Coordinates of C-alpha atoms in Angstrom, one line a residue:
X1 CA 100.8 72.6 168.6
X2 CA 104.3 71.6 169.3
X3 CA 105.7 70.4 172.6
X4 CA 107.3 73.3 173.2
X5 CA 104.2 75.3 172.7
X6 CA 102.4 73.2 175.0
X7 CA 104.7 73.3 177.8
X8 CA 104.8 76.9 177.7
X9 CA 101.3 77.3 177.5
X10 CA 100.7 75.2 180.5
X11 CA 103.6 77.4 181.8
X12 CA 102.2 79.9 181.5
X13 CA 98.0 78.7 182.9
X14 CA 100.3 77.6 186.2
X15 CA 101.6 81.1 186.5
X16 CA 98.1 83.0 185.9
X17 CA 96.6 80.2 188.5
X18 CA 99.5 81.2 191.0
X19 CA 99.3 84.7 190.3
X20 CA 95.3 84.6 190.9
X21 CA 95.7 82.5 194.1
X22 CA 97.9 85.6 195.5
X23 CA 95.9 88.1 194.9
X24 CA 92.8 86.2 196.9
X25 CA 95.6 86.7 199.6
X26 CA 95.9 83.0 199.5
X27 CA 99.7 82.8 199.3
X28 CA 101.6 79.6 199.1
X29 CA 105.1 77.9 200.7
X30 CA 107.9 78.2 198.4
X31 CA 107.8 75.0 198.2
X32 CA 104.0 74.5 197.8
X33 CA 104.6 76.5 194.6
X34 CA 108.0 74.5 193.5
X35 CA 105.7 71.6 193.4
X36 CA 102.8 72.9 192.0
X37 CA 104.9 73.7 189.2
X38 CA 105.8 70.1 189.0
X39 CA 102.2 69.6 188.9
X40 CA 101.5 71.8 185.7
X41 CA 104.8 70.4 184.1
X42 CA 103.3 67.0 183.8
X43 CA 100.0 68.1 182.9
X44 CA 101.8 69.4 179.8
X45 CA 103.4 66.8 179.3
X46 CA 100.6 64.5 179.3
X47 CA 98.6 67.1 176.8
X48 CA 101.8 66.3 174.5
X49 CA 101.0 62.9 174.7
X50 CA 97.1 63.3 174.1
X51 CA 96.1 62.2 177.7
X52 CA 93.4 64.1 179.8
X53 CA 95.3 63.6 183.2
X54 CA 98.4 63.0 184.3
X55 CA 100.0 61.2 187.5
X56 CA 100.8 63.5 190.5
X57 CA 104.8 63.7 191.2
X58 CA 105.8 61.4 193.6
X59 CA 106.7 64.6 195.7
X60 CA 103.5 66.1 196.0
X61 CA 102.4 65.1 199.7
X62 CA 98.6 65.3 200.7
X63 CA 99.4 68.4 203.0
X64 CA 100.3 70.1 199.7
X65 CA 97.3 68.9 197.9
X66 CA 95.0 70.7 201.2
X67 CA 97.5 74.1 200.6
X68 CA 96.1 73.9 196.9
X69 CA 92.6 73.5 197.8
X70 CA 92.5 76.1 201.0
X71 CA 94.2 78.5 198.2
X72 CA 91.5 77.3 195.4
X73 CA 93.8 75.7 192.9
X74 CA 92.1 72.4 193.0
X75 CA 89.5 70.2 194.6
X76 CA 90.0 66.8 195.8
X77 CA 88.1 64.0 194.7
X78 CA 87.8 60.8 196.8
X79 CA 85.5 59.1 195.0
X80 CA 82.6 60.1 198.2
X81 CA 81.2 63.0 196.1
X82 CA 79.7 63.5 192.9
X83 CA 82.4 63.7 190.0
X84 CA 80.1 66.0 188.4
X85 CA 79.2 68.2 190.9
X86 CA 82.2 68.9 192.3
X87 CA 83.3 72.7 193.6
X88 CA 84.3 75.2 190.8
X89 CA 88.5 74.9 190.8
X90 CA 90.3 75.1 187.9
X91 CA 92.2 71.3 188.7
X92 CA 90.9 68.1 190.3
X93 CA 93.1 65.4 192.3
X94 CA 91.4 62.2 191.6
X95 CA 92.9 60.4 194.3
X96 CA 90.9 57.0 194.2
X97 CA 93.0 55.5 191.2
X98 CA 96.2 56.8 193.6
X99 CA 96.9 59.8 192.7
X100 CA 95.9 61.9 188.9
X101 CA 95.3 65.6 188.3
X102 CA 93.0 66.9 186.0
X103 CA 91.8 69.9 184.6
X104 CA 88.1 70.4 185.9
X105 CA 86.7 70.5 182.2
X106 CA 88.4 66.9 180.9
X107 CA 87.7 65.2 184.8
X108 CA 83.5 66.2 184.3
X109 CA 84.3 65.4 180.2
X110 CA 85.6 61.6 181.5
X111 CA 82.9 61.2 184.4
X112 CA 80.1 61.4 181.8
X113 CA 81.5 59.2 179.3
X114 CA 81.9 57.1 182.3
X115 CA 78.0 56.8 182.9
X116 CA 77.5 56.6 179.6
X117 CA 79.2 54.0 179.1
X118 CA 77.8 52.6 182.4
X119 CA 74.4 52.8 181.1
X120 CA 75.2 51.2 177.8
X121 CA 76.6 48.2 179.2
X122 CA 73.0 47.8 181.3
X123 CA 71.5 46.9 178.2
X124 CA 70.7 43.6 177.4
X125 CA 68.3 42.0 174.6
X126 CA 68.3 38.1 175.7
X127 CA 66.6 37.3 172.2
X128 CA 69.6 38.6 170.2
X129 CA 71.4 34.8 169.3
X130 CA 74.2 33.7 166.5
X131 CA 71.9 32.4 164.3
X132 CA 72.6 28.6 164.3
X133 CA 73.4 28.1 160.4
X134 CA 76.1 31.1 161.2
X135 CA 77.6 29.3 164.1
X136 CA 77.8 25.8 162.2
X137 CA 79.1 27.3 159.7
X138 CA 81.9 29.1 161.9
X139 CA 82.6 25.8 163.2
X140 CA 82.9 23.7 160.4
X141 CA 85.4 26.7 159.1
X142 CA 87.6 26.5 162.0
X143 CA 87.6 22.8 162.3
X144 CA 89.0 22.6 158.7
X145 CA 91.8 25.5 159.2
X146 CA 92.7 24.1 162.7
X147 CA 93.3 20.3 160.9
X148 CA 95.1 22.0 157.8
X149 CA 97.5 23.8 160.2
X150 CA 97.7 21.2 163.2
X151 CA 97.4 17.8 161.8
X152 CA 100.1 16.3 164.4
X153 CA 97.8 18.2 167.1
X154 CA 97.5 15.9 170.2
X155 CA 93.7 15.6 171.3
X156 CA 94.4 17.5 174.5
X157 CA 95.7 20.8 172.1
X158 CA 92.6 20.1 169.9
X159 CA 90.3 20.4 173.4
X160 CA 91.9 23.7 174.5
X161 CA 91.1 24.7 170.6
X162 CA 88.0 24.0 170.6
X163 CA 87.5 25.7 173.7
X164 CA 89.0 28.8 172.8
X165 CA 87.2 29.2 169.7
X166 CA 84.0 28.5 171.9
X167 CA 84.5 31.9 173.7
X168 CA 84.5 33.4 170.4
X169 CA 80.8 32.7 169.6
X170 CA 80.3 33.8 173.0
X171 CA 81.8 37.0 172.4
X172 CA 80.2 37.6 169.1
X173 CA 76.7 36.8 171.1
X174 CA 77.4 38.8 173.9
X175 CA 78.2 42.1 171.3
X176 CA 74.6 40.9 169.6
X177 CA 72.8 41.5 172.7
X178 CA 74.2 44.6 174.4
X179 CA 75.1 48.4 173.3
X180 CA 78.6 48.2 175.0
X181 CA 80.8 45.1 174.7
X182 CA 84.7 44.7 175.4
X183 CA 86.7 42.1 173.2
X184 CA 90.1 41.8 175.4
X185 CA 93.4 40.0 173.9
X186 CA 96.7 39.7 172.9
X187 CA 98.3 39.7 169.4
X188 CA 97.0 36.3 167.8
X189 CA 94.2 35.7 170.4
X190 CA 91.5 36.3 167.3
X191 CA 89.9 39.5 168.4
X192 CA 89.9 40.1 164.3
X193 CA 88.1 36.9 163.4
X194 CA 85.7 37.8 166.3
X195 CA 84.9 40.9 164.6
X196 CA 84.8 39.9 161.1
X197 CA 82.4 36.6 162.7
X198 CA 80.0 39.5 164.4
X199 CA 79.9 41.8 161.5
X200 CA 78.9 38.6 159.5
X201 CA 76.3 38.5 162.1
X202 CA 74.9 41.9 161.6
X203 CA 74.8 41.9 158.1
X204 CA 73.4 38.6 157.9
X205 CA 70.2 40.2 159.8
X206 CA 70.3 43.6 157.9
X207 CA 71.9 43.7 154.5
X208 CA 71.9 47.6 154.3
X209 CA 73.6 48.2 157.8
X210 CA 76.5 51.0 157.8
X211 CA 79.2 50.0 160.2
X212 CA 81.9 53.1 161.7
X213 CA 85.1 50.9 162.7
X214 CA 87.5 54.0 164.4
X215 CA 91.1 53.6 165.4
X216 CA 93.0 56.5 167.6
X217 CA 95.0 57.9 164.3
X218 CA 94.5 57.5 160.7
X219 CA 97.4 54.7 160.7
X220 CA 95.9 52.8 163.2
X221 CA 92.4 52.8 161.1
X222 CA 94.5 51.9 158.5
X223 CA 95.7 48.7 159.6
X224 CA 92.0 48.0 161.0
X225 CA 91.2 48.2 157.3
X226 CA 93.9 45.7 156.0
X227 CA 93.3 43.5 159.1
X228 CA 89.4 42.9 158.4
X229 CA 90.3 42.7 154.1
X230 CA 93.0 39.6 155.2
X231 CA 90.5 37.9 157.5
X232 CA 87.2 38.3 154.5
X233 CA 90.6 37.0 151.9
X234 CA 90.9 33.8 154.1
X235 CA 87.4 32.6 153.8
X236 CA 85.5 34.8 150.8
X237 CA 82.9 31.8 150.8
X238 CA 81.7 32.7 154.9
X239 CA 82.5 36.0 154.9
X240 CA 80.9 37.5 151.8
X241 CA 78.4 39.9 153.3
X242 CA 81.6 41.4 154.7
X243 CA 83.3 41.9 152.0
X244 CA 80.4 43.6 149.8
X245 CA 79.8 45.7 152.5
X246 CA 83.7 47.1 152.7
X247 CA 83.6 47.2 148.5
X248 CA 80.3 49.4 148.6
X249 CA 82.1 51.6 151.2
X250 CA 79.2 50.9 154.3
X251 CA 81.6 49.2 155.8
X252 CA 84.4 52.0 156.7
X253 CA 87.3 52.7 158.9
X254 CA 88.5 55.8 160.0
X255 CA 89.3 57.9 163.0
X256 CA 87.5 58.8 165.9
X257 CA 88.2 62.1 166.1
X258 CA 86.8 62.4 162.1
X259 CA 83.5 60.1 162.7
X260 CA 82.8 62.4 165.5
X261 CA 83.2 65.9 163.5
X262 CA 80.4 67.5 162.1
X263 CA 80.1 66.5 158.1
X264 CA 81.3 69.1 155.5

């Protein structure tokens, strides 16, 4: 769908909403409705941009948000009730984060990922360690490319280094041990390194494993691709399992939304 489509469909789902709130004999202030319109103008435009909610206008006050309830238009979260039990409305103001509108449908779709993902991160396996032959080796790799490329490095620069990549075996560690784990960083922090250093890992306990890397879009999963193919090009010595595992295709990177759709 095109922008324009959307906005006119959202259009459109505002006016039927309006429309069905009258006839309950639930009619609004002009300028209840003015803003509501507001409303379902940036819910379309959010759609555009892919985004399940959308900010509430700065002039939507909390009086308005009670006129939209009273009339059945919404239902107010405040983070008290149950996000998944909340009354039948067709919108939800989520105003805990400070202030986002959802449709009910995509706010109960987000809640249970939410706990999902909650649930995941409970999981822990203490046993699950970087083997130590895999982290001496990592070491002994990073010590050589940190000399080649910093030999005027002053001790206190080598420290921080040493450090930093540190965290990195950590990280790797931390992934081996739980269903859920976040990787956080900037451009250059190594978060591609990190990766290639815990699919080592992996492979290095299960030769056969099939790993789904997903990006957003198909250029995104792209670049994934050429990012993990540079890093196993750096070191093909240490990162060999990697490699074969990208040439015999078990390795793959594509798109969310296509790993999730049923196959062919």
């Amino acid at each position: 769908m095109t922008d324009v489509t959307i906005e006119a469909a959202w259009k459109a789902y505002g006016e039927r909403l309006l429309a069905v709130a009258e006839r309950s004999k639930r009619t609004l202030a002009e300028t209840d409705s003015t803003a509501f319109a507001a409303v379902i103008e940036a819910l379309a435009a959010a759609d555009a941009q892919k985004s399940s909610c959308a900010e509430l206008p700065a002039s939507v006050t909390s009086e308005m948000l009670d006129a939209w309830e009273a009339a059945g238009l919404l239902v107010s979260y405040t983070g008290a009730e149950d996000p998944l039990k909340l009354a039948d409305a067709p919108l939800v103001a989520d105003t805990v984060r400070g202030g986002f509108i959802y449709q009910l449908r995509r706010f109960e779709e987000e809640a249970e990922l939410g706990r999902l993902l909650a649930r995941a991160a409970q999981y822990v396996t203490p046993e699950a360690k970087l083997a130590p032959a895999l982290k001496t080796a990592f070491q002994a790799t990073d010590t050589a490319l940190w000399q080649k490329h910093n030999a005027c490095a002053t001790a206190e620069r080598t420290a921080l280094w040493r450090e930093g990549a540190g965290h990195q075996y950590e990280a790797v560690e931390n992934a081996l041990k739980r269903r859920l784990s976040v990787i956080p960083g900037g451009p250059g922090t190594g978060k591609t390194s990190t990766v290639v250093r815990l699919l080592t890992a992996l492979l290095a306990r299960n030769g056969a494993l099939t790993v789904a890397l997903v990006a957003p879009t198909g250029k995104a999963a792209g670049r994934l691709k050429e990012s993990l193919q540079k890093e196993c090009l750096r070191e093909p010595g240490l990162y060999a399992l990697v490699d074969k595992g990208v040439k015999e295709k078990r390795i793959t990177a594509q798109t969310i939304h296509r790993l999730l759709s049923p196959p062919n």
